[in-house]
PDB file of C-alpha atoms in Angstrom:
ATOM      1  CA  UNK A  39     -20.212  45.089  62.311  1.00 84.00           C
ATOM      2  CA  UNK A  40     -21.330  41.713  60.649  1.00 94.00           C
ATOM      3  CA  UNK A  41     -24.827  41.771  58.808  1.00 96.00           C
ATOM      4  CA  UNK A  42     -26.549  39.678  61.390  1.00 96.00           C
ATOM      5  CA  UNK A  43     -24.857  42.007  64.316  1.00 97.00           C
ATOM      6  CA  UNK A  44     -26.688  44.962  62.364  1.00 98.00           C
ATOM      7  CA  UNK A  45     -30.020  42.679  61.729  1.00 98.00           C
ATOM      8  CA  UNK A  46     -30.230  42.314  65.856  1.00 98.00           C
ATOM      9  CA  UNK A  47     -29.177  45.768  66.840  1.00 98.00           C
ATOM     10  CA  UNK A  48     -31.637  46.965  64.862  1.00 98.00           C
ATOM     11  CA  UNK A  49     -34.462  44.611  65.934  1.00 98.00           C
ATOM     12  CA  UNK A  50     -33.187  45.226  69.548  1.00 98.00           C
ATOM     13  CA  UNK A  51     -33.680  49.438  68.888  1.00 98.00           C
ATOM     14  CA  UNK A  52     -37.789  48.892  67.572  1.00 98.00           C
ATOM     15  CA  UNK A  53     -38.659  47.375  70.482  1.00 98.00           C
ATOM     16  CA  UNK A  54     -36.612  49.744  73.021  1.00 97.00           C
ATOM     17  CA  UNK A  55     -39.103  51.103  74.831  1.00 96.00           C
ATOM     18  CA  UNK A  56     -37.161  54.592  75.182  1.00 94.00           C
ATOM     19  CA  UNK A  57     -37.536  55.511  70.991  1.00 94.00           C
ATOM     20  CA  UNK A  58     -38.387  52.485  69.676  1.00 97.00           C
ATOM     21  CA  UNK A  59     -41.557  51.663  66.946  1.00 97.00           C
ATOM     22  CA  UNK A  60     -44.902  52.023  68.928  1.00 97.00           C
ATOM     23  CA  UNK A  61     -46.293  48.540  66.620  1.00 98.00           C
ATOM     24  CA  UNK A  62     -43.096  46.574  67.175  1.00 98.00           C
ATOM     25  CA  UNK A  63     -43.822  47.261  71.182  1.00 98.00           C
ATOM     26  CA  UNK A  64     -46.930  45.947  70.794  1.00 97.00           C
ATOM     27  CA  UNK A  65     -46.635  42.807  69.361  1.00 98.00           C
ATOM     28  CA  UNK A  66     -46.198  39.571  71.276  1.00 97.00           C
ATOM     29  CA  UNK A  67     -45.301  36.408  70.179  1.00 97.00           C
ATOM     30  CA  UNK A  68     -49.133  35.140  69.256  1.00 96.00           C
ATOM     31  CA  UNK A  69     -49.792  38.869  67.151  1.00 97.00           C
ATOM     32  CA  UNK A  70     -46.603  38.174  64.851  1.00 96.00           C
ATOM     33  CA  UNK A  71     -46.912  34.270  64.966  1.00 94.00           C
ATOM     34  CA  UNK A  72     -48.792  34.332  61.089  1.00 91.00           C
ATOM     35  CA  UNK A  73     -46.321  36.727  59.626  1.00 95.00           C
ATOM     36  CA  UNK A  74     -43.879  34.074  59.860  1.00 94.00           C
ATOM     37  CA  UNK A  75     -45.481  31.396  57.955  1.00 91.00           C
ATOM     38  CA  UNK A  76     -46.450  34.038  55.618  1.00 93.00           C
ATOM     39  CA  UNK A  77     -43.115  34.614  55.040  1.00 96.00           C
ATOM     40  CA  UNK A  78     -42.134  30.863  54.647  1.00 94.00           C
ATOM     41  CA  UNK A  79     -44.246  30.763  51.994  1.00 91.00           C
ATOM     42  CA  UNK A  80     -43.648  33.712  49.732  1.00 95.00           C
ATOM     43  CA  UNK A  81     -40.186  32.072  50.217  1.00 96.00           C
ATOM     44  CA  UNK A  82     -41.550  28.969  48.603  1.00 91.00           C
ATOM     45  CA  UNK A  83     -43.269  31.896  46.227  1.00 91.00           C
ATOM     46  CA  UNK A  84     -39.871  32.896  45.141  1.00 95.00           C
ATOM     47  CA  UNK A  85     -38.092  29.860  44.592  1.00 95.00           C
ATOM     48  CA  UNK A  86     -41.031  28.197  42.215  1.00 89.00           C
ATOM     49  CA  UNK A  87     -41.110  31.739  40.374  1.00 91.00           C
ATOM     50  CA  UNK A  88     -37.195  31.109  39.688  1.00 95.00           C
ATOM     51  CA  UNK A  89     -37.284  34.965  41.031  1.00 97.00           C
ATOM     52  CA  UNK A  90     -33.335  34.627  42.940  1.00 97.00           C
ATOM     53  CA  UNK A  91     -33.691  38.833  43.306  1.00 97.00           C
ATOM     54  CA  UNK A  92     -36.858  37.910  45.080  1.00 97.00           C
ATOM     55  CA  UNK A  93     -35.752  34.935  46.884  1.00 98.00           C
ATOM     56  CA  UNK A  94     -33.309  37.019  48.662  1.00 98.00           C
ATOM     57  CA  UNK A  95     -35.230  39.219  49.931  1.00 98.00           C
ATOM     58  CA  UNK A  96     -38.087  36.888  51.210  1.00 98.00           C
ATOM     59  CA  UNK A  97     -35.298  34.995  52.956  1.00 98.00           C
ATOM     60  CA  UNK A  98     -34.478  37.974  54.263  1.00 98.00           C
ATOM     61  CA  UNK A  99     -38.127  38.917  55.521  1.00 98.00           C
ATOM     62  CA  UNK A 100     -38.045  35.211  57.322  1.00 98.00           C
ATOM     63  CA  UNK A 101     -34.624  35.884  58.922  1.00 98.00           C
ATOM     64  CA  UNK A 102     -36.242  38.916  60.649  1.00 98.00           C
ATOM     65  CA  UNK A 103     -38.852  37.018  62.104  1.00 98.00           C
ATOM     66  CA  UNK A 104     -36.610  34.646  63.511  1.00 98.00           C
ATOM     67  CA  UNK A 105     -34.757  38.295  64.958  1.00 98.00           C
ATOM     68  CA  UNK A 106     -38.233  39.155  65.837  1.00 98.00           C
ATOM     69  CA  UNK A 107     -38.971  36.673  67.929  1.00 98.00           C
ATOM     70  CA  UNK A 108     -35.077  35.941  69.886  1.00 98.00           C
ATOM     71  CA  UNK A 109     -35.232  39.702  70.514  1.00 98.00           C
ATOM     72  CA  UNK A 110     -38.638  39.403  72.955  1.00 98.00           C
ATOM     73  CA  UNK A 111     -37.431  35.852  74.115  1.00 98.00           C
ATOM     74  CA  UNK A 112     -34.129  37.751  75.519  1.00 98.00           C
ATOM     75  CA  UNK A 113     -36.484  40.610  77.066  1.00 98.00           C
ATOM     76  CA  UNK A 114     -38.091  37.774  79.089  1.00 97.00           C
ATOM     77  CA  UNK A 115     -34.700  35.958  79.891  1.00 98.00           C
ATOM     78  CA  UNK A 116     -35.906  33.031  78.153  1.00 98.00           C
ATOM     79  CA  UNK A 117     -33.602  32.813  74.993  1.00 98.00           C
ATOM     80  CA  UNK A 118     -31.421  34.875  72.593  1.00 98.00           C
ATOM     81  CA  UNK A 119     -30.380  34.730  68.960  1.00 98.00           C
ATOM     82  CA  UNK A 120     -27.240  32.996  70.182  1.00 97.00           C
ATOM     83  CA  UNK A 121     -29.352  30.179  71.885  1.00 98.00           C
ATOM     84  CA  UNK A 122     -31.386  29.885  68.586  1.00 98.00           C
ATOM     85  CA  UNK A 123     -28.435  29.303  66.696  1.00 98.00           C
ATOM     86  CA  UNK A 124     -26.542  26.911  69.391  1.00 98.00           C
ATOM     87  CA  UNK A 125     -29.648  25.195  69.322  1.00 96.00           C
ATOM     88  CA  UNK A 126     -30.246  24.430  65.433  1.00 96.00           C
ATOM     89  CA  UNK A 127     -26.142  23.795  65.369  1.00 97.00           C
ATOM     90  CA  UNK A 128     -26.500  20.856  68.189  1.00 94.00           C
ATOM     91  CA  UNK A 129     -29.470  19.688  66.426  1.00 92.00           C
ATOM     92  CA  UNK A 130     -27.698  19.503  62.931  1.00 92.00           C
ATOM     93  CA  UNK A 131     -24.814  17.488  64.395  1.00 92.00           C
ATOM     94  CA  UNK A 132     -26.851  15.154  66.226  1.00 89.00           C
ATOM     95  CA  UNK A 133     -29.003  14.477  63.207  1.00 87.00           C
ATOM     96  CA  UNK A 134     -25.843  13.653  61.040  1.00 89.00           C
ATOM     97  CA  UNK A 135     -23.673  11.282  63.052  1.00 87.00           C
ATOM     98  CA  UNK A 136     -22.131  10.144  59.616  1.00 87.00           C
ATOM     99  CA  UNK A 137     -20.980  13.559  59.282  1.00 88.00           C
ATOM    100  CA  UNK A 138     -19.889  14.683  62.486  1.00 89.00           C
ATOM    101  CA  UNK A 139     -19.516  11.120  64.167  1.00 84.00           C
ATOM    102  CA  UNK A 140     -18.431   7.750  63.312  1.00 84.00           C
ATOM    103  CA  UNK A 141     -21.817   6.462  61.878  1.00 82.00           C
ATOM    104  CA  UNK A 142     -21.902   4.998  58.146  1.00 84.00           C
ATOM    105  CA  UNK A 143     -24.930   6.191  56.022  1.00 83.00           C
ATOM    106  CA  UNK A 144     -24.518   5.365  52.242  1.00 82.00           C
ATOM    107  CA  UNK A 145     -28.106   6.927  51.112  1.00 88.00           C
ATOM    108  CA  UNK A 146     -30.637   9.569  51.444  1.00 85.00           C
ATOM    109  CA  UNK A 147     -33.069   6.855  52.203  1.00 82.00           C
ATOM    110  CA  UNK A 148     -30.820   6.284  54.835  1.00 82.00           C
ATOM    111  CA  UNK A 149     -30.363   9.404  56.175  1.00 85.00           C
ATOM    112  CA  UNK A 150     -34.011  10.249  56.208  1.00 80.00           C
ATOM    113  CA  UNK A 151     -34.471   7.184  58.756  1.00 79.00           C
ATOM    114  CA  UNK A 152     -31.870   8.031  60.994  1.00 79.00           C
ATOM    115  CA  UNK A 153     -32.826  11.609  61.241  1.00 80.00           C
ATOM    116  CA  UNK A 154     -36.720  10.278  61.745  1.00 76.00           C
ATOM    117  CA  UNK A 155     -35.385   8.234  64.653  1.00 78.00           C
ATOM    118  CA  UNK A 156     -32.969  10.788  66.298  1.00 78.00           C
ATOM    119  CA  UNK A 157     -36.706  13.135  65.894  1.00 76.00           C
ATOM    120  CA  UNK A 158     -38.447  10.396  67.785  1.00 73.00           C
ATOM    121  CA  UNK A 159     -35.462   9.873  70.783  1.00 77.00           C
ATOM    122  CA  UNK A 160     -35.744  13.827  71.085  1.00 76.00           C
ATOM    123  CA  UNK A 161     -39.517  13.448  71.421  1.00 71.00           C
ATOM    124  CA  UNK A 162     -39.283  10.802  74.199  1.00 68.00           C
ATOM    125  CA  UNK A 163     -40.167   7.423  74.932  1.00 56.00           C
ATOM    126  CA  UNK A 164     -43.748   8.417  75.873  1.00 53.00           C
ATOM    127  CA  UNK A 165     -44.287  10.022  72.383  1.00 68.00           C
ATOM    128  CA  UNK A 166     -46.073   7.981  70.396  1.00 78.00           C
ATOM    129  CA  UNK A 167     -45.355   8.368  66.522  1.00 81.00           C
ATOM    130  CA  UNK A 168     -47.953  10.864  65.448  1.00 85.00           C
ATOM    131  CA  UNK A 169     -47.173  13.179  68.139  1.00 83.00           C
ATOM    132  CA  UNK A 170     -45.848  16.694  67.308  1.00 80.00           C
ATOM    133  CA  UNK A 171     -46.857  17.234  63.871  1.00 86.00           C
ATOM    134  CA  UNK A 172     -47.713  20.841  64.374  1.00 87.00           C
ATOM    135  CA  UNK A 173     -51.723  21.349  64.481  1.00 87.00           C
ATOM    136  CA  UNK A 174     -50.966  24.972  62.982  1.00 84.00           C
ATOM    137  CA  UNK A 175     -49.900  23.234  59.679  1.00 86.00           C
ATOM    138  CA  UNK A 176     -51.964  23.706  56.696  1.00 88.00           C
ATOM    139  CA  UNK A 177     -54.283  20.464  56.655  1.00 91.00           C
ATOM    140  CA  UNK A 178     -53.181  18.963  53.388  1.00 92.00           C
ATOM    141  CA  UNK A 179     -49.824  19.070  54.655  1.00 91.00           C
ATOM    142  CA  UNK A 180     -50.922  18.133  57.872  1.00 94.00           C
ATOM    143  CA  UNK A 181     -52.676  15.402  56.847  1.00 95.00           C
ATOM    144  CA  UNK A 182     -49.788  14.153  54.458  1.00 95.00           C
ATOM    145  CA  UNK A 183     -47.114  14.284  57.398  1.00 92.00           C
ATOM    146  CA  UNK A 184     -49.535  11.912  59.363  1.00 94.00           C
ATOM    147  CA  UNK A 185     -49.806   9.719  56.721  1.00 95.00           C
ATOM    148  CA  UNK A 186     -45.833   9.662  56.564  1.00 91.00           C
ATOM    149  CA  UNK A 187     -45.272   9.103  60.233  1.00 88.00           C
ATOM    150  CA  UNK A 188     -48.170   6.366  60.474  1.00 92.00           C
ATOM    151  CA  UNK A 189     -46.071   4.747  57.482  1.00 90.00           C
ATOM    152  CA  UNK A 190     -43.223   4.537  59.013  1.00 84.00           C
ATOM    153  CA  UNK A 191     -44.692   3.312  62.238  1.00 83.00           C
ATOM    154  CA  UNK A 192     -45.841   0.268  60.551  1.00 88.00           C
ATOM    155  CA  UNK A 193     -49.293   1.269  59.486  1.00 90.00           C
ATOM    156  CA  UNK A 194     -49.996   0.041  55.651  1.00 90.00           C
ATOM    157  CA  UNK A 195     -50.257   2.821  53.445  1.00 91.00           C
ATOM    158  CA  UNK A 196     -52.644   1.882  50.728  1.00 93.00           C
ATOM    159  CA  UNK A 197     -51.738   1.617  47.359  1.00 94.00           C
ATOM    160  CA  UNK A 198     -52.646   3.756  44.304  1.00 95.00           C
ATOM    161  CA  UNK A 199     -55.529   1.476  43.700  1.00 96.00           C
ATOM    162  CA  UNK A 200     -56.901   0.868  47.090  1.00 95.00           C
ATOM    163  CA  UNK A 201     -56.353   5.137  47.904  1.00 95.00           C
ATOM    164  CA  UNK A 202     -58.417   5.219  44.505  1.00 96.00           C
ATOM    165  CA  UNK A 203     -60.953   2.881  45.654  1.00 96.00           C
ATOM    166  CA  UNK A 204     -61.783   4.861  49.043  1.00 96.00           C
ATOM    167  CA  UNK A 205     -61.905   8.150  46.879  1.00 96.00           C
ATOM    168  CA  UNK A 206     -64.995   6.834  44.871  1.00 96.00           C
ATOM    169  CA  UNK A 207     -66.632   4.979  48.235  1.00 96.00           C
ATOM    170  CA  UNK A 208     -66.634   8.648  49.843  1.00 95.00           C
ATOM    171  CA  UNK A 209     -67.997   9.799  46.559  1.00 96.00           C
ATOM    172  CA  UNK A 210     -70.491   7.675  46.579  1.00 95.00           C
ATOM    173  CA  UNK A 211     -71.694   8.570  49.616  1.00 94.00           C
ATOM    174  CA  UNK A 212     -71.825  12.279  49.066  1.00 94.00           C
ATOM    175  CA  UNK A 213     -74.026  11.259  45.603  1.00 94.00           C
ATOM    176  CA  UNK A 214     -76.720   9.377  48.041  1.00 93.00           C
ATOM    177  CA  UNK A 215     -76.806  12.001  50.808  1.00 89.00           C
ATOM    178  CA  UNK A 216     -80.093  13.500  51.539  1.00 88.00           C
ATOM    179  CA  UNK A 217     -80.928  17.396  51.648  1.00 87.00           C
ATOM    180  CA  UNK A 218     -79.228  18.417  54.971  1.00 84.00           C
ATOM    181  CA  UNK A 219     -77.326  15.834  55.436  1.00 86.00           C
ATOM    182  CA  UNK A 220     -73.893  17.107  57.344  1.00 90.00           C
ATOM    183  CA  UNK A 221     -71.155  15.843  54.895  1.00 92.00           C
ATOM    184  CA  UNK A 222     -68.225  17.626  56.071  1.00 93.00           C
ATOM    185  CA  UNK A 223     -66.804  14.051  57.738  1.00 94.00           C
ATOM    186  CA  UNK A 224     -67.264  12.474  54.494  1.00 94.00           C
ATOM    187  CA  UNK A 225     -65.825  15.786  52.550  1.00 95.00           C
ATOM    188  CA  UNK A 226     -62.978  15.409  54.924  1.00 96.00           C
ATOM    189  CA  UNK A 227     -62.452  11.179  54.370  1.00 96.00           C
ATOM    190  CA  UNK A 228     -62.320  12.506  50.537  1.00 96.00           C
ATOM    191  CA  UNK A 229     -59.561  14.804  50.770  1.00 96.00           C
ATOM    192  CA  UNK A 230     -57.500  12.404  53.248  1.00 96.00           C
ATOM    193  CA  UNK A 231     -57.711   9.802  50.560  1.00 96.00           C
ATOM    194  CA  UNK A 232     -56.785  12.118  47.882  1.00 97.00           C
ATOM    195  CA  UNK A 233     -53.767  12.686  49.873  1.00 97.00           C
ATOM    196  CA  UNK A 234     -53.057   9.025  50.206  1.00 97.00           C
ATOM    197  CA  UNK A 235     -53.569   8.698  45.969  1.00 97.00           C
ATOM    198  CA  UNK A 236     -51.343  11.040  45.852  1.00 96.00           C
ATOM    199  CA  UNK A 237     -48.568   9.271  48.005  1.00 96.00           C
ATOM    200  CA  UNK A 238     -49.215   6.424  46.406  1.00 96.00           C
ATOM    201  CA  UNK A 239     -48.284   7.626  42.840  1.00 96.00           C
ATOM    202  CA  UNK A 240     -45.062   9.245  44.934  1.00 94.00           C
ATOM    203  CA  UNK A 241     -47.120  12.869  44.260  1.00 95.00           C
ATOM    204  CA  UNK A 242     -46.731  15.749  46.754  1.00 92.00           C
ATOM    205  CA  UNK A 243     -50.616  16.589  47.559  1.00 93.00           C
ATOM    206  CA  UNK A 244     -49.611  20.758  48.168  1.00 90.00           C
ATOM    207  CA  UNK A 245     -47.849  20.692  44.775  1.00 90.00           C
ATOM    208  CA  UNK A 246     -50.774  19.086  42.851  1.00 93.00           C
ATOM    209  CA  UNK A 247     -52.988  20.935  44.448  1.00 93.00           C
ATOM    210  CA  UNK A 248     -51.253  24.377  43.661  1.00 90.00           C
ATOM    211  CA  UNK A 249     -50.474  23.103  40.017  1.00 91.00           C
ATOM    212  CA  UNK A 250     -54.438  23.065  39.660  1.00 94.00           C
ATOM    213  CA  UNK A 251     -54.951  26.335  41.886  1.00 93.00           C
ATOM    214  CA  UNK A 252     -52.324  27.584  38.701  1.00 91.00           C
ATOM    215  CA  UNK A 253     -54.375  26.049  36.182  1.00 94.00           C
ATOM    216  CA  UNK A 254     -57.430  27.198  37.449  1.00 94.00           C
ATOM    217  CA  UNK A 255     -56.271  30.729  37.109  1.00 93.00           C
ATOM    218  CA  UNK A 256     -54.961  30.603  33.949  1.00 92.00           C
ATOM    219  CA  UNK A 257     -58.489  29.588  33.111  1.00 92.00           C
ATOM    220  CA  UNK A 258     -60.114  32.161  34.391  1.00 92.00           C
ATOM    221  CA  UNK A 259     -57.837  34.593  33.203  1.00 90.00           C
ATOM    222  CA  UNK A 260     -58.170  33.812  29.494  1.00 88.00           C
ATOM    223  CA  UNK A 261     -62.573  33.503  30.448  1.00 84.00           C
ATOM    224  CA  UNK A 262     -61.818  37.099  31.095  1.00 74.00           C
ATOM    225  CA  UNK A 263     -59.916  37.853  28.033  1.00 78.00           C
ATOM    226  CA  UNK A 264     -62.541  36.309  26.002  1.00 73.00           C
ATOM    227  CA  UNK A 265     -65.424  38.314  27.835  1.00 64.00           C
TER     228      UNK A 265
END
């Protein structure tokens, strides 16, 4: 039996209903929704850690989520595993027609654009270019992928100066707001900007801002040390 034939038999056996585990019967797809990005991200855990031991098994933790959720799709009738990987295969070929077709794309600047555009022919005519970014995603990122797709749409990203500019404009205003004042628009104009700054200097905001979450630590840590 191939590992993945194991993976799904398995998966398929928890939620039998005649034997199975009484918490995989319970969950839905809403209840185990969170475990999967959780999962994405001690991926991304692993992989800045250098930790390949690790790395394997978090992949391995996000595979069964994807198990997870084909297994109570196929109790509904409304996919399988098989579908799931059909689907991401179809995708992958469409979205490399200088691979699998007869399409010429010398770059990966190239190759970004044509899979943005084969993304926005899947979305639909009616789809205008900031539709489907996921609201679920964290709102740096969130806010960065907007940025991107307005970009690319033709709206003028601002340079590292300009970004810079409208960081110390929403500063200022936060320095001459009154006692009760409800800042969390202008708090929230801030932190879009920063994300534009960092764009401009070619910076990914999630990175910088971890690298200081890391920093910040470290500084607290040695605080501790010290007493």
């Amino acid at each position: 039996m191939a590992p993945i034939e194991k993976l799904l038999e398995i998966m398929a056996r928890l939620r039998d209903p005649e034997g199975g585990c009484a918490w995989d019967l319970e969950q839905r797809f809403e209840t185990i929704a969170p475990y999967a990005i959780e999962e994405a991200y001690e991926v991304e855990d692993a992989i800045r850690r250098g930790d390949l031991e690790g790395l394997r098994d978090e992949l391995g933790d996000l595979l069964l989520q994807v198990a997870f959720h084909s297994q109570m799709a196929k109790e509904s009738g409304a996919f399988d595993f098989g579908d799931v990987v059909e689907s991401i295969c179809d995708k992958m070929i469409r979205r490399h027609p200088n691979v699998f077709g007869d399409a010429t794309i010398e770059t990966a600047r190239e190759q970004v654009a044509a899979w943005e555009e084969s993304k926005a022919r899947e979305r639909g005519a009616a789809a205008g270019p900031l539709d489907g970014v996921p609201l679920g995603l964290p709102a740096l990122l969130r806010a960065e992928k907007l940025q991107r797709r307005a970009a690319r749409a033709g709206f003028p990203a601002p340079g590292a100066e300009a970004a810079a500019a409208a960081i110390d404009e929403r500063l200022a205003e936060l320095r001459s707001a009154q006692p009760g004042d409800d800042s969390r628009g202008v708090v929230g104009d801030l932190l879009f900007a920063a994300v534009a700054l960092a764009r401009a200097l070619d910076l990914e905001p999630e990175a910088c801002l971890r690298d200081a979450n890391s920093r910040f630590e470290a500084l607290f840590a040695r605080r501790d040390e010290n007493g």
